[in-house]
Short mmCIF file of C-alpha atoms and ligand atoms in Angstrom, two decimals:
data_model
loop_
_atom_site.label_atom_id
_atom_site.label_comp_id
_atom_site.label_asym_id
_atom_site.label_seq_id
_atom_site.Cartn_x
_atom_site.Cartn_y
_atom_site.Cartn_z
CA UNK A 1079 0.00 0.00 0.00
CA UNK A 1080 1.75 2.75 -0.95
CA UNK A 1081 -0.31 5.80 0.40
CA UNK A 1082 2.54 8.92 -0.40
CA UNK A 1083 1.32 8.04 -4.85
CA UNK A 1084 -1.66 7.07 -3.99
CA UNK A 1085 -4.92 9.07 -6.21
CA UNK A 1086 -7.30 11.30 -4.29
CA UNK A 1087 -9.81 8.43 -5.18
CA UNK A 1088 -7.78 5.92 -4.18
CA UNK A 1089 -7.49 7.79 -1.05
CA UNK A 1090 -11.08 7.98 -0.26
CA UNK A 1091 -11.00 4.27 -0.88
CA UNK A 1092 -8.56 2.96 2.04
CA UNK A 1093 -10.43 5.59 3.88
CA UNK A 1094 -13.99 4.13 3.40
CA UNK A 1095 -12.58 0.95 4.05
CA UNK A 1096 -10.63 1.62 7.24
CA UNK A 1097 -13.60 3.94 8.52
CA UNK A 1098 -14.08 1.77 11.67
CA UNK A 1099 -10.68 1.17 12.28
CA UNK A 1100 -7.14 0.30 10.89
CA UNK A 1101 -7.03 -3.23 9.58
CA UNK A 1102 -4.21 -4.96 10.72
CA UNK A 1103 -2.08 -4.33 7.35
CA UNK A 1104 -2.26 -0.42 7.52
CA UNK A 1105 -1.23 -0.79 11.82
CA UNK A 1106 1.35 -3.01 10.46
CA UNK A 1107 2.70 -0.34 7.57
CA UNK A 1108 1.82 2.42 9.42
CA UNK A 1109 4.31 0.84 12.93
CA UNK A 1110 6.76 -0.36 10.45
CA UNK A 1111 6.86 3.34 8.99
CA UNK A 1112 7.90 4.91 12.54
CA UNK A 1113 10.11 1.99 13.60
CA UNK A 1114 12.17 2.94 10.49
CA UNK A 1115 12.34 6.67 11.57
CA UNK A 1116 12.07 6.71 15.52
CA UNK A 1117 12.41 2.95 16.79
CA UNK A 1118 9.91 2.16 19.53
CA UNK A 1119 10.57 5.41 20.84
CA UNK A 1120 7.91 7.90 22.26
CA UNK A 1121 8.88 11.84 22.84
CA UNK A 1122 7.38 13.88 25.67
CA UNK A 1123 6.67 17.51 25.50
CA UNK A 1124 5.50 19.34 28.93
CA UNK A 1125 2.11 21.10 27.92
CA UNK A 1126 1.79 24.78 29.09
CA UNK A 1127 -1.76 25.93 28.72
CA UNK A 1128 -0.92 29.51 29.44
CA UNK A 1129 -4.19 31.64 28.57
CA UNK A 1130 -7.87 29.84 28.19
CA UNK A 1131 -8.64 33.79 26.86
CA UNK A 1132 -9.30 33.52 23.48
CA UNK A 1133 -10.38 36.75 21.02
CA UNK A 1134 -11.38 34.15 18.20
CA UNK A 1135 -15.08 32.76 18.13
CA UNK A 1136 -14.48 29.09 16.49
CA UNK A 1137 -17.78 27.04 16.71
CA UNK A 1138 -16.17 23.77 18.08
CA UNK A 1139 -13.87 25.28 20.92
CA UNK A 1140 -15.07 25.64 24.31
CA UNK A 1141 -12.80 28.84 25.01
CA UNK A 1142 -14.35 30.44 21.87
CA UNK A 1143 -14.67 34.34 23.57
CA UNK A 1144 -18.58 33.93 23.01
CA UNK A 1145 -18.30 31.41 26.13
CA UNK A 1146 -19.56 33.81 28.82
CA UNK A 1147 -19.36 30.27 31.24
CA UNK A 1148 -15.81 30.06 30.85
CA UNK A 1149 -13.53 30.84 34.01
CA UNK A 1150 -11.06 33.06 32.54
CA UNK A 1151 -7.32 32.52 33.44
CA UNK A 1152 -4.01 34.18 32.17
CA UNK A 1153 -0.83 32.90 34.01
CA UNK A 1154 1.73 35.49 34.98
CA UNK A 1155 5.20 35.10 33.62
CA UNK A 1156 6.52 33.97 36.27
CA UNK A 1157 3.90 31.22 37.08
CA UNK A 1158 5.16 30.26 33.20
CA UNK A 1159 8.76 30.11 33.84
CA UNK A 1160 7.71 28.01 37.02
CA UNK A 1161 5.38 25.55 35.00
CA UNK A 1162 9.47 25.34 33.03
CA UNK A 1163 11.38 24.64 35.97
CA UNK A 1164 8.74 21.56 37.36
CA UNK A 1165 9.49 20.31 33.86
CA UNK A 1166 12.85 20.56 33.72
CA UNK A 1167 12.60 19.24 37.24
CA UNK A 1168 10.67 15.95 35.61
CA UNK A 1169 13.37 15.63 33.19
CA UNK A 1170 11.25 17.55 30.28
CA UNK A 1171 13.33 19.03 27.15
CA UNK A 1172 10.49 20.31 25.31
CA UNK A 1173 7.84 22.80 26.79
CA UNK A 1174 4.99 23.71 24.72
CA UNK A 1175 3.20 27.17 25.24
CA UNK A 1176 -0.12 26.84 24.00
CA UNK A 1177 -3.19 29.66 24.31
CA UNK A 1178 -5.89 31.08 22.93
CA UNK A 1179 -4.98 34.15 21.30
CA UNK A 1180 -5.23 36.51 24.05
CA UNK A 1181 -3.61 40.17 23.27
CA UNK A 1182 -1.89 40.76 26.42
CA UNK A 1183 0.37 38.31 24.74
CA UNK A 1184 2.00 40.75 22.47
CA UNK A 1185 5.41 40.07 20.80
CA UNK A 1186 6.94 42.05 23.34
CA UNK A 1187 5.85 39.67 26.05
CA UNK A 1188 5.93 36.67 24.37
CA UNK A 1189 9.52 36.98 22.95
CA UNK A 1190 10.40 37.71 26.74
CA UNK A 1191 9.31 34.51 27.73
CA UNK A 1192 10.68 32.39 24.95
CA UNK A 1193 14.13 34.41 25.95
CA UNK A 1194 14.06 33.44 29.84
CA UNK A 1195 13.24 29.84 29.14
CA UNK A 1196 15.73 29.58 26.67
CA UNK A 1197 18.53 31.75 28.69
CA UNK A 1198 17.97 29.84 31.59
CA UNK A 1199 17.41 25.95 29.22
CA UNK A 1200 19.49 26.93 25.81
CA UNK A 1201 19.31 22.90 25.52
CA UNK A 1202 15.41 22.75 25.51
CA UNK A 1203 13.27 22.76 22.91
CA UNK A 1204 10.47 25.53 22.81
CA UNK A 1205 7.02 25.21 20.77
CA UNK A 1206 4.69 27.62 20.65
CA UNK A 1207 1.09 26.97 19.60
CA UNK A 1208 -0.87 30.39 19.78
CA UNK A 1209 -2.68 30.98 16.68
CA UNK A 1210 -2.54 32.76 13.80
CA UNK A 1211 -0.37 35.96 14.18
CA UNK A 1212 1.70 38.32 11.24
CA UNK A 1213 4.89 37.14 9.62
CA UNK A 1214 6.54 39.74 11.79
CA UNK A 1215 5.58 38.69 14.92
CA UNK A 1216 6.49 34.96 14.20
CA UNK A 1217 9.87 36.37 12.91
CA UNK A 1218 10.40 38.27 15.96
CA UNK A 1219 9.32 35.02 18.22
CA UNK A 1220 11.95 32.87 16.42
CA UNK A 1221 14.62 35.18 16.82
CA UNK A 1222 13.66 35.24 20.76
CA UNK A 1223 14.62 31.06 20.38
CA UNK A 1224 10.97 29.73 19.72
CA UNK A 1225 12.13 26.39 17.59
CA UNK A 1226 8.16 24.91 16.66
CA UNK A 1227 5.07 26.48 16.25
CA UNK A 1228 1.99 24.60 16.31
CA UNK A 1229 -1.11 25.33 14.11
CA UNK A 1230 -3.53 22.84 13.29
CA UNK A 1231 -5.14 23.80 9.53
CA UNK A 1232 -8.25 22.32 11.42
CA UNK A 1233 -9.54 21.30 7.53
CA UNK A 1234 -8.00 21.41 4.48
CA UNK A 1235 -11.34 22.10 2.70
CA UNK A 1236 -12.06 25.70 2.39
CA UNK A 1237 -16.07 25.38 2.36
CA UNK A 1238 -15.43 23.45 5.64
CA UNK A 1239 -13.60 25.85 7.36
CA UNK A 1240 -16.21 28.50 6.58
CA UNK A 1241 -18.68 26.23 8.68
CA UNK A 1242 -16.55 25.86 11.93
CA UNK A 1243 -14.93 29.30 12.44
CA UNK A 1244 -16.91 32.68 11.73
CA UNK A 1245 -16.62 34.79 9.16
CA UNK A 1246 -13.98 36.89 10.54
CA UNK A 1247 -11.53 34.33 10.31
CA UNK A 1248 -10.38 32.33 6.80
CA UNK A 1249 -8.98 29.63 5.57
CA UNK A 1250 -6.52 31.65 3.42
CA UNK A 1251 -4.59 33.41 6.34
CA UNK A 1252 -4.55 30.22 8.30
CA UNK A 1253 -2.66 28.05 5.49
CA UNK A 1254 -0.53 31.83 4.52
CA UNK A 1255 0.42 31.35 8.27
CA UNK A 1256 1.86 27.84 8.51
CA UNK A 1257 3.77 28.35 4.84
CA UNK A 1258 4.98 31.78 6.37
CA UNK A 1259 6.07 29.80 9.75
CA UNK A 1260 7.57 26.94 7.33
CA UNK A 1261 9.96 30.15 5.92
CA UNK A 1262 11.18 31.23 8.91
CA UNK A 1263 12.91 27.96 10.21
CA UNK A 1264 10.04 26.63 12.73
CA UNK A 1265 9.48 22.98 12.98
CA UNK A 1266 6.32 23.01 12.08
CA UNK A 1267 2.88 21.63 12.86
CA UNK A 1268 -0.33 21.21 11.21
CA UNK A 1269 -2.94 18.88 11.50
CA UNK A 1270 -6.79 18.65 12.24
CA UNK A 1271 -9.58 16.69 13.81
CA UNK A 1272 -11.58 13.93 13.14
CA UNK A 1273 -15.84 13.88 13.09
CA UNK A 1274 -15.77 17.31 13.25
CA UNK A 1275 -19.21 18.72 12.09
CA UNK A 1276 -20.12 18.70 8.40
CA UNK A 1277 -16.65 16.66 8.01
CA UNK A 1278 -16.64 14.53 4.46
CA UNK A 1279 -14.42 11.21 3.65
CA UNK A 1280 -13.63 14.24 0.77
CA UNK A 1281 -12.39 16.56 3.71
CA UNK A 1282 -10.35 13.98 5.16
CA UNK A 1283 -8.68 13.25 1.83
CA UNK A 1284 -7.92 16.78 1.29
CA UNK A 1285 -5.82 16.92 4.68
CA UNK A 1286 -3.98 14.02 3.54
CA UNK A 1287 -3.05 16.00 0.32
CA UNK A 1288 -2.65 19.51 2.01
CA UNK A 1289 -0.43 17.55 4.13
CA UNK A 1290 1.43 15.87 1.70
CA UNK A 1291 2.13 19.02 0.13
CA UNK A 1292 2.96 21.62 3.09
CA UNK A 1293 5.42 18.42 4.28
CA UNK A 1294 5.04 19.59 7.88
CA UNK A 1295 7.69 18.21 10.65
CA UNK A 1296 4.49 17.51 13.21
CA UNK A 1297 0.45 16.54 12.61
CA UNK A 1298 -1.91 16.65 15.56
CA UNK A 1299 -4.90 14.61 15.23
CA UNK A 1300 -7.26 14.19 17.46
CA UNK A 1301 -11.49 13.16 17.21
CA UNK A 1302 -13.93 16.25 17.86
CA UNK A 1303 -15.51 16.60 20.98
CA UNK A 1304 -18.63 18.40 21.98
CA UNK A 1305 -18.21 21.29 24.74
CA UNK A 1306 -21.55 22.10 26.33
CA UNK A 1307 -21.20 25.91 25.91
CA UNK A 1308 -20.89 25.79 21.98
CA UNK A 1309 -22.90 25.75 19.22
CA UNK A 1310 -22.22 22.07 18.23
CA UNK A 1311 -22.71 20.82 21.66
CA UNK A 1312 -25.10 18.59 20.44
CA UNK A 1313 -22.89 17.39 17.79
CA UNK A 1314 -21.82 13.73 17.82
CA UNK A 1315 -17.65 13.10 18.56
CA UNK A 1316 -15.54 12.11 16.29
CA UNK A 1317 -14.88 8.22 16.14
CA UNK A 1318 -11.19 6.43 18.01
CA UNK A 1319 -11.44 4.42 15.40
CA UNK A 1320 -11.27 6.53 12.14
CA UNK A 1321 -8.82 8.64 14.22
CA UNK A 1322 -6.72 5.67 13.83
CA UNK A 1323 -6.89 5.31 10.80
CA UNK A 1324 -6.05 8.99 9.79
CA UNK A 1325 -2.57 8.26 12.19
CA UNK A 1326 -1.57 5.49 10.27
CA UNK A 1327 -2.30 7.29 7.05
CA UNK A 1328 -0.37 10.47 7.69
CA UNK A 1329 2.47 8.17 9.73
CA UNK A 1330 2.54 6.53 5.55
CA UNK A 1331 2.42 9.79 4.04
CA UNK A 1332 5.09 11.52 5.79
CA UNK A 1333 7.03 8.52 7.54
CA UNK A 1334 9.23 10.96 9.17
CA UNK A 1335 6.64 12.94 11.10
CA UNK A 1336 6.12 13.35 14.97
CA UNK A 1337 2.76 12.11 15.40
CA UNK A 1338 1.26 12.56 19.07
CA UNK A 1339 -1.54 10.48 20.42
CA UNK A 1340 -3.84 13.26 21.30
CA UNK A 1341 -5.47 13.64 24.69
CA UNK A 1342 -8.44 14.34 22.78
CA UNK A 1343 -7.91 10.52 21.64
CA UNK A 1344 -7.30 9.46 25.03
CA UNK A 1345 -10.60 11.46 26.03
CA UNK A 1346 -12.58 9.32 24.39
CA UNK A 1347 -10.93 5.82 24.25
CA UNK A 1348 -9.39 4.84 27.25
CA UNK A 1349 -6.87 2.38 25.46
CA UNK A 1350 -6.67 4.87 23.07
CA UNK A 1351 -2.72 5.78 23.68
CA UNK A 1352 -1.56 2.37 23.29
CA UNK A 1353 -3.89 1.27 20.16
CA UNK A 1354 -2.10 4.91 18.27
CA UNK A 1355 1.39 3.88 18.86
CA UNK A 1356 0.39 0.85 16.88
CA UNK A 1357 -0.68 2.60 14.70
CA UNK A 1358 2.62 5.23 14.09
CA UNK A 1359 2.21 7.76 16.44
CA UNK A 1360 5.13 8.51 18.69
CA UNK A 1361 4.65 11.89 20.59
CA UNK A 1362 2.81 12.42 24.47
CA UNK A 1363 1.84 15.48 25.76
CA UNK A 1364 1.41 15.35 29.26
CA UNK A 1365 -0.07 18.61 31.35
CA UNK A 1366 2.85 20.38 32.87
CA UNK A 1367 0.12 23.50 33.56
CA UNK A 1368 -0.81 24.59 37.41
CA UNK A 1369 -3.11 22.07 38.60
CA UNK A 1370 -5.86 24.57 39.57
CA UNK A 1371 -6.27 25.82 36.15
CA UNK A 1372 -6.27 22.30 34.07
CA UNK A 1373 -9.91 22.01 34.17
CA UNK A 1374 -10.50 26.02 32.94
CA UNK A 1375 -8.47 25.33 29.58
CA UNK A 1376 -11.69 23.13 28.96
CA UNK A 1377 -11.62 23.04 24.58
CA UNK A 1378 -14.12 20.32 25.24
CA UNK A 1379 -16.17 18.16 27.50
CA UNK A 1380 -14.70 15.94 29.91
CA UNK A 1381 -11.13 16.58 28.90
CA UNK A 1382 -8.69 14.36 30.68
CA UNK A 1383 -5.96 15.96 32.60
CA UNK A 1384 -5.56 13.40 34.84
CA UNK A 1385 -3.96 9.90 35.26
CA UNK A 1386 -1.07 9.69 32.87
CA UNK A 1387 -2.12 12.90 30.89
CA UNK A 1388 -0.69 14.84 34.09
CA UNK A 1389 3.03 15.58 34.11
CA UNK A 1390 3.02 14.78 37.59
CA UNK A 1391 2.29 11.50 36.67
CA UNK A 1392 5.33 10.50 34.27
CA UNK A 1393 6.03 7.08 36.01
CA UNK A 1394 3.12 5.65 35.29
CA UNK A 1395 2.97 6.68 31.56
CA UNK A 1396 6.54 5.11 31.57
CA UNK A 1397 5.32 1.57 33.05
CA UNK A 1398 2.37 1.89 30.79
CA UNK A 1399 4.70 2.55 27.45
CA UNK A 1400 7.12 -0.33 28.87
CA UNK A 1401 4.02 -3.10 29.45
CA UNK A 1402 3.32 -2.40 25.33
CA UNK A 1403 7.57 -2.78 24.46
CA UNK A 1404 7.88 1.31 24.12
CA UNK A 1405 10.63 3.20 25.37
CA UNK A 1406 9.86 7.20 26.59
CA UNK A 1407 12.49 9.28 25.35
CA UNK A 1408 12.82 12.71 27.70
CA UNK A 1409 15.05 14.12 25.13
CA UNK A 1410 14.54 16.93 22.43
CA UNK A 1411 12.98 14.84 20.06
CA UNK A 1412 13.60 16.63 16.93
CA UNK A 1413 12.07 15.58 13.81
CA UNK A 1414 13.85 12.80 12.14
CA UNK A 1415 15.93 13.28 9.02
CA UNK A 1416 13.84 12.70 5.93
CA UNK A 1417 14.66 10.22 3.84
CA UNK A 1418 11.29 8.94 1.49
N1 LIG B 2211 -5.26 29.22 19.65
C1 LIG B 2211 -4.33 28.29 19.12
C2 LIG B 2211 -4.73 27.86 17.73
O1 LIG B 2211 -5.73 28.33 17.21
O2 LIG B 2211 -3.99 27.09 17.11
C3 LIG B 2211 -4.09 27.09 20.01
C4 LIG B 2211 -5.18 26.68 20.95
S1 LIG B 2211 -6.49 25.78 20.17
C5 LIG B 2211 -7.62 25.67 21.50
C6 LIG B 2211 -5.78 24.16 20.06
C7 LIG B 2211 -6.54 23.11 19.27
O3 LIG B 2211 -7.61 22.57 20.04
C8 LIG B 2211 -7.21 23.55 18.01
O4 LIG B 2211 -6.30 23.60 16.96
C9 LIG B 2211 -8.32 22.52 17.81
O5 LIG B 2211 -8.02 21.59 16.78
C10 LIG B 2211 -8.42 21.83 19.18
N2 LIG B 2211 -9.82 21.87 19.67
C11 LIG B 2211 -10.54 22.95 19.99
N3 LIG B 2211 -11.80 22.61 20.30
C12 LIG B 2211 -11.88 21.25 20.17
C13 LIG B 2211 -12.93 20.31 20.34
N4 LIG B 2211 -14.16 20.68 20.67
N5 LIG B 2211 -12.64 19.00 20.12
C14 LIG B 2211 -11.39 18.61 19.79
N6 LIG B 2211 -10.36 19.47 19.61
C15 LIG B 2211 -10.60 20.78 19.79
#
């Protein structure tokens, strides 16, 4: 099965086919794939949820600003550069900053925080995933020492895009933004979620393409999950299965990829972490933000930020990688060299 020449038809084919879940021969391809590239090896980043305040109105996301039920938090810089220093505590060499795109964030402050953490870590990765800003103000956050920058395309079709964010914000500046970041030297990541409303099998073949094309070093995938407080709270989730399957697609795609398994994923599926290793992923993200505030960065319902999704909790995400014959790797865990 070779998915990277593979037809937009043919595409939609293995995708019909796999809709409930991965068969056995695309888990098979699709572990094979990241053994090649990354060994049995999974990569921790420490996950900093910074700011739930969010000026952006997307249907699906339960920190949308039209959420009056929200309970607002911002954490101080300091409380940031302490979220760091638990990390680095915990043996963490990646830190991810992630918000909503909150304006008291301005480069100024931003590139003051990338610069402490990496004055006082130079060795330690930084990503930053906090939305769609101008090619000057991701220029100005790489030359603070930002090295990723996270930014899911959310959907690759433009028609579907139009129906989960409002009008205000488009699919052209989105995709201009993660080309721009591509420019400026980020490692960068794209990616989307599954069952999200008015989704097609024709979407999801267009994020395999879009991805194909914009080669991206990362691809977050995760299923869509109702919030309460949004307009498609009644919506249904997104399946674990078909989630699967879209891994172990994009792990054939781009074999060299970093590919977490989502605590979305987990959310719903409480094997879930285990079943996407086998199926190529190779990335965890556990919660390295101040307890009190996990449940306030609430994108959805019932999101887990407990058990092994807590950094607190990195021993038992290491006995449960061991039992399945995986090794967590603390380390950087830079993209691979491609070789396709
Ligand atoms: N503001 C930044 C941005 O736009 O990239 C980062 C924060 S945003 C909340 C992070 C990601 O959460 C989004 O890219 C989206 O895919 C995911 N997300 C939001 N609401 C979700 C939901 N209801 N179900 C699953 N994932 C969701």
């Amino acid at each position: 099965m070779d998915v990277r020449s593979m037809s937009a038809p043919e595409l939609a084919e293995v995708i019909a086919l796999n809709r409930s879940e991965p068969s056995d021969e695309l888990r098979r391809l699709a572990a094979e794939a990241r053994e090649r590239y990354y060994g049995r090896k999974i990569y921790i980043r420490g996950l900093i949820e910074f700011t739930n305040i969010c000026k952006n109105n997307c249907l699906y996301c339960g920190i949308r600003c039209g959420n009056s039920a929200v309970n607002r938090y911002r954490l101080t810089d300091g409380e940031i550069l302490g979220c760091v220093d638990k990390g680095a505590e915990l043996g963490f060499n990646t830190f991810v900053l992630q918000g909503g795109e909150d304006a008291c964030f301005d480069d100024d402050k931003l590139c003051g925080i990338v610069y402490a953490i990496k004055e006082k870590y130079p060795e330690c990765a930084v990503t930053l995933s906090v939305g769609e800003r101008s090619y000057e103000s991701y220029k100005a956050l790489r030359s603070a020492g930002a090295d990723r920058y996270l930014l899911r395309h959310e959907t690759a079709d433009k028609e579907h895009y139009s129906r989960l964010h409002p009008s205000e914000m488009s699919f052209e500046n989105r995709i201009k933004c993660l080309y721009e970041l591509k420019e400026l030297g980020y490692q960068v990541g794209a990616g989307f979620m599954v069952g999200s409303p008015y989704q097609t099998e024709e979407c999801l073949v267009k994020d395999l393409m879009f991805l194909k094309q914009l080669e991206p070093d990362m691809v977050g995938i995760g299923p869509f999950i109702p919030q309460s407080q949004t307009p498609f709270a009644d919506k249904p989730a997104g399946a674990a299965g078909l989630t699967l399957t879209m891994l172990a697609l994009v792990r054939l795609m781009l074999p060299y990829v970093l590919l977490p398994a989502t605590t979305a994923l987990g959310t719903i599926s409480s094997d879930a972490r285990i079943a996407a290793f086998e199926a190529g992923a190779n990335v965890v993200m556990p919660n390295l933000s101040p307890p009190q505030h996990r449940a306030d960065y609430a994108l959805y319902n019932n999101k887990l930020c407990t058990g092994s999704e807590a950094a607190e909790n990195l021993r038992e995400l290491n006995e449960q990688a061991a039992r399945a014959g995986y090794e967590i790797d603390m380390s950087r865990g830079d993209a691979a060299e491609r070789k396709m």
